[in-house]
């Protein structure tokens, strides 16, 4: 678990083997990177403890998971630490904006009345959809903030099915961790954030390959 994965000798890939796609690609990558994702979950939680560092940790996690999706040599310790120091102010501000919008959505959902709850659900879904694409785009290519934001919105519109799939997977991973806390503490410490970031990274990278606009 604590050994850089690129030092471990693998079985190799046949020269003429076809590139895997879809569920086979996701499953193979998940199996190969599972312990990296556990380490990533721990690192992300530790870096989020001050709360204000949420955005920097989110960007670092996205860089790690997008590298996994791209199947490039990667190591969580190195990639995470390096990304924490890049575009720090922008990432911190984006992270605070995401947390503020999510908190506003939760407050509306828990308020009395049907329409506030409906508005809150809409705000939560739109915020989660935008940011799951935004962090992946920012990790995949070096482009200005405005271009990353524009692409995040476009990916939501151009790939609505994949956007909904990402939201569903993230909800299945994260909501039980919140609802059953503190009973879910062992699960929280090891899995949900890393797996959620992995799902967003895989979906975001596959979308970037097709539709990214510079």
CSV table of C-alpha atoms in Angstrom, one decimal:
chain,number,residue,atom,x,y,z
A,1,UNK,CA,0.0,0.0,0.0
A,2,UNK,CA,2.8,2.5,0.8
A,3,UNK,CA,5.1,1.5,-2.1
A,4,UNK,CA,4.9,3.7,-5.2
A,5,UNK,CA,2.9,1.7,-7.7
A,6,UNK,CA,5.3,2.5,-10.6
A,7,UNK,CA,8.0,0.5,-8.9
A,8,UNK,CA,6.0,-2.7,-9.0
A,9,UNK,CA,6.5,-4.9,-12.0
A,10,UNK,CA,3.3,-5.7,-13.8
A,11,UNK,CA,2.2,-8.6,-16.1
A,12,UNK,CA,2.6,-6.5,-19.2
A,13,UNK,CA,0.2,-6.0,-22.1
A,14,UNK,CA,0.2,-7.8,-25.4
A,15,UNK,CA,1.5,-5.7,-28.3
A,16,UNK,CA,-1.7,-6.3,-30.4
A,17,UNK,CA,-4.2,-6.2,-27.5
A,18,UNK,CA,-7.2,-3.9,-28.3
A,19,UNK,CA,-7.7,-0.9,-26.1
A,20,UNK,CA,-10.4,-1.6,-23.5
A,21,UNK,CA,-13.4,0.7,-23.3
A,22,UNK,CA,-16.6,1.0,-21.2
A,23,UNK,CA,-17.1,-1.2,-18.2
A,24,UNK,CA,-14.0,-3.3,-18.9
A,25,UNK,CA,-11.8,-0.2,-19.0
A,26,UNK,CA,-13.3,1.0,-15.7
A,27,UNK,CA,-13.1,-2.4,-14.0
A,28,UNK,CA,-9.5,-3.0,-15.0
A,29,UNK,CA,-8.4,0.5,-13.9
A,30,UNK,CA,-10.3,0.2,-10.6
A,31,UNK,CA,-8.7,-3.2,-9.8
A,32,UNK,CA,-5.2,-1.9,-10.7
A,33,UNK,CA,-5.5,1.4,-8.8
A,34,UNK,CA,-7.6,0.2,-5.8
A,35,UNK,CA,-5.0,0.7,-3.1
A,36,UNK,CA,-3.9,4.0,-4.6
A,37,UNK,CA,-7.6,5.1,-4.2
A,38,UNK,CA,-7.5,4.1,-0.5
A,39,UNK,CA,-4.4,6.2,0.0
A,40,UNK,CA,-6.0,9.0,-2.0
A,41,UNK,CA,-9.1,8.9,0.3
A,42,UNK,CA,-6.9,9.3,3.4
A,43,UNK,CA,-4.9,12.1,1.9
A,44,UNK,CA,-8.0,14.0,0.7
A,45,UNK,CA,-9.7,13.8,4.2
A,46,UNK,CA,-6.5,15.0,5.9
A,47,UNK,CA,-6.1,17.9,3.6
A,48,UNK,CA,-9.8,18.9,4.0
A,49,UNK,CA,-9.6,19.2,7.8
A,50,UNK,CA,-9.1,23.0,7.7
A,51,UNK,CA,-12.2,23.2,5.4
A,52,UNK,CA,-10.8,26.2,3.5
A,53,UNK,CA,-8.3,23.8,1.8
A,54,UNK,CA,-11.2,21.8,0.3
A,55,UNK,CA,-10.7,23.2,-3.2
A,56,UNK,CA,-6.9,22.5,-3.3
A,57,UNK,CA,-7.5,18.9,-2.1
A,58,UNK,CA,-10.3,18.5,-4.6
A,59,UNK,CA,-8.0,19.7,-7.5
A,60,UNK,CA,-5.3,17.3,-6.2
A,61,UNK,CA,-7.6,14.4,-6.1
A,62,UNK,CA,-8.9,15.1,-9.6
A,63,UNK,CA,-5.3,15.2,-11.0
A,64,UNK,CA,-4.6,11.8,-9.4
A,65,UNK,CA,-7.8,10.1,-10.7
A,66,UNK,CA,-7.5,11.7,-14.2
A,67,UNK,CA,-4.0,10.3,-14.4
A,68,UNK,CA,-5.4,6.9,-13.5
A,69,UNK,CA,-8.0,7.2,-16.3
A,70,UNK,CA,-5.3,8.3,-18.8
A,71,UNK,CA,-3.3,5.2,-17.8
A,72,UNK,CA,-0.1,7.3,-17.4
A,73,UNK,CA,2.6,6.5,-14.7
A,74,UNK,CA,1.3,8.0,-11.5
A,75,UNK,CA,1.8,7.9,-7.8
A,76,UNK,CA,-0.7,9.4,-5.4
A,77,UNK,CA,1.8,10.8,-2.9
A,78,UNK,CA,3.8,12.6,-5.5
A,79,UNK,CA,0.9,13.8,-7.8
A,80,UNK,CA,-1.3,14.9,-4.9
A,81,UNK,CA,1.5,16.9,-3.2
A,82,UNK,CA,2.5,18.6,-6.4
A,83,UNK,CA,-1.0,19.6,-7.4
A,84,UNK,CA,-1.7,21.1,-4.0
A,85,UNK,CA,0.9,23.8,-4.8
A,86,UNK,CA,-0.5,24.7,-8.2
A,87,UNK,CA,-3.1,27.5,-8.8
A,88,UNK,CA,-3.7,27.5,-5.0
A,89,UNK,CA,-5.8,30.7,-4.8
A,90,UNK,CA,-8.0,29.7,-7.7
A,91,UNK,CA,-8.6,26.2,-6.3
A,92,UNK,CA,-9.3,27.5,-2.8
A,93,UNK,CA,-11.9,30.0,-4.1
A,94,UNK,CA,-13.5,27.4,-6.3
A,95,UNK,CA,-13.7,25.0,-3.5
A,96,UNK,CA,-15.3,27.5,-1.1
A,97,UNK,CA,-17.8,28.4,-3.8
A,98,UNK,CA,-18.7,24.7,-4.2
A,99,UNK,CA,-19.1,24.2,-0.5
A,100,UNK,CA,-21.3,27.4,-0.2
A,101,UNK,CA,-23.6,26.3,-3.0
A,102,UNK,CA,-23.9,22.8,-1.6
A,103,UNK,CA,-24.6,24.1,1.9
A,104,UNK,CA,-27.3,26.5,0.5
A,105,UNK,CA,-28.9,23.5,-1.3
A,106,UNK,CA,-29.0,21.4,1.8
A,107,UNK,CA,-30.5,24.3,3.8
A,108,UNK,CA,-33.3,24.7,1.1
A,109,UNK,CA,-34.0,20.9,1.0
A,110,UNK,CA,-34.4,20.8,4.8
A,111,UNK,CA,-36.6,23.9,4.9
A,112,UNK,CA,-40.4,23.8,5.2
A,113,UNK,CA,-42.3,23.8,2.0
A,114,UNK,CA,-42.3,22.0,-1.3
A,115,UNK,CA,-40.8,24.7,-3.5
A,116,UNK,CA,-37.8,25.5,-1.3
A,117,UNK,CA,-37.0,21.7,-1.2
A,118,UNK,CA,-37.4,21.5,-5.0
A,119,UNK,CA,-35.1,24.5,-5.5
A,120,UNK,CA,-32.6,23.0,-3.1
A,121,UNK,CA,-32.5,19.7,-5.0
A,122,UNK,CA,-32.1,21.5,-8.3
A,123,UNK,CA,-29.2,23.6,-6.8
A,124,UNK,CA,-27.5,20.5,-5.4
A,125,UNK,CA,-27.7,18.6,-8.7
A,126,UNK,CA,-26.5,21.5,-10.8
A,127,UNK,CA,-23.7,22.3,-8.5
A,128,UNK,CA,-22.5,18.7,-8.2
A,129,UNK,CA,-22.8,18.2,-12.0
A,130,UNK,CA,-20.8,21.3,-12.8
A,131,UNK,CA,-18.0,20.7,-10.3
A,132,UNK,CA,-17.6,17.0,-11.1
A,133,UNK,CA,-16.8,18.1,-14.7
A,134,UNK,CA,-14.9,21.3,-13.7
A,135,UNK,CA,-12.3,19.6,-11.6
A,136,UNK,CA,-11.8,16.8,-14.2
A,137,UNK,CA,-11.3,19.3,-17.0
A,138,UNK,CA,-8.9,21.4,-14.9
A,139,UNK,CA,-6.9,18.3,-14.2
A,140,UNK,CA,-6.9,17.0,-17.7
A,141,UNK,CA,-5.6,20.1,-19.5
A,142,UNK,CA,-3.9,23.4,-18.6
A,143,UNK,CA,-6.5,26.0,-19.6
A,144,UNK,CA,-7.7,29.3,-18.0
A,145,UNK,CA,-10.5,29.3,-15.5
A,146,UNK,CA,-13.1,30.7,-17.9
A,147,UNK,CA,-12.3,27.9,-20.5
A,148,UNK,CA,-12.5,25.2,-17.8
A,149,UNK,CA,-15.8,26.6,-16.6
A,150,UNK,CA,-17.2,26.8,-20.1
A,151,UNK,CA,-16.2,23.2,-20.9
A,152,UNK,CA,-17.7,22.0,-17.6
A,153,UNK,CA,-21.1,23.4,-18.6
A,154,UNK,CA,-20.8,22.1,-22.1
A,155,UNK,CA,-20.0,18.6,-20.9
A,156,UNK,CA,-23.1,18.6,-18.7
A,157,UNK,CA,-25.2,19.5,-21.8
A,158,UNK,CA,-23.4,17.3,-24.4
A,159,UNK,CA,-23.2,14.2,-22.2
A,160,UNK,CA,-26.3,14.3,-20.0
A,161,UNK,CA,-26.4,10.5,-19.6
A,162,UNK,CA,-22.8,10.4,-18.3
A,163,UNK,CA,-23.4,13.4,-16.1
A,164,UNK,CA,-26.4,11.7,-14.5
A,165,UNK,CA,-24.5,8.5,-14.1
A,166,UNK,CA,-21.7,10.4,-12.3
A,167,UNK,CA,-24.2,12.1,-10.0
A,168,UNK,CA,-25.8,8.7,-9.2
A,169,UNK,CA,-22.5,7.0,-8.4
A,170,UNK,CA,-21.4,9.8,-6.2
A,171,UNK,CA,-24.7,9.9,-4.4
A,172,UNK,CA,-24.5,6.1,-3.7
A,173,UNK,CA,-21.0,6.5,-2.4
A,174,UNK,CA,-21.3,9.7,-0.3
A,175,UNK,CA,-24.9,9.8,1.0
A,176,UNK,CA,-24.7,6.6,3.1
A,177,UNK,CA,-21.4,7.9,4.6
A,178,UNK,CA,-23.2,11.0,5.8
A,179,UNK,CA,-26.5,9.5,6.9
A,180,UNK,CA,-25.0,6.7,9.0
A,181,UNK,CA,-22.2,8.6,10.5
A,182,UNK,CA,-20.5,7.9,13.0
A,183,UNK,CA,-21.3,4.2,12.3
A,184,UNK,CA,-19.9,4.7,8.8
A,185,UNK,CA,-16.5,6.0,10.1
A,186,UNK,CA,-14.4,3.1,9.0
A,187,UNK,CA,-15.9,3.3,5.5
A,188,UNK,CA,-15.5,7.1,5.5
A,189,UNK,CA,-11.8,6.8,6.3
A,190,UNK,CA,-11.0,4.4,3.5
A,191,UNK,CA,-13.3,4.5,0.6
A,192,UNK,CA,-16.0,7.1,-0.4
A,193,UNK,CA,-14.0,10.2,-1.4
A,194,UNK,CA,-11.4,8.2,-3.3
A,195,UNK,CA,-14.0,6.1,-5.2
A,196,UNK,CA,-16.2,9.2,-5.8
A,197,UNK,CA,-13.2,11.0,-7.3
A,198,UNK,CA,-12.3,8.0,-9.3
A,199,UNK,CA,-15.8,7.9,-10.9
A,200,UNK,CA,-15.7,11.6,-11.7
A,201,UNK,CA,-12.2,11.3,-13.1
A,202,UNK,CA,-13.1,8.4,-15.4
A,203,UNK,CA,-16.3,10.1,-16.7
A,204,UNK,CA,-14.6,13.5,-16.9
A,205,UNK,CA,-11.6,12.2,-18.9
A,206,UNK,CA,-13.8,10.2,-21.3
A,207,UNK,CA,-15.8,13.3,-21.9
A,208,UNK,CA,-12.7,15.5,-22.4
A,209,UNK,CA,-11.3,13.2,-25.0
A,210,UNK,CA,-14.4,13.8,-27.1
A,211,UNK,CA,-15.6,17.3,-26.5
A,212,UNK,CA,-13.0,19.5,-24.9
A,213,UNK,CA,-12.9,23.0,-26.4
A,214,UNK,CA,-9.8,25.1,-25.8
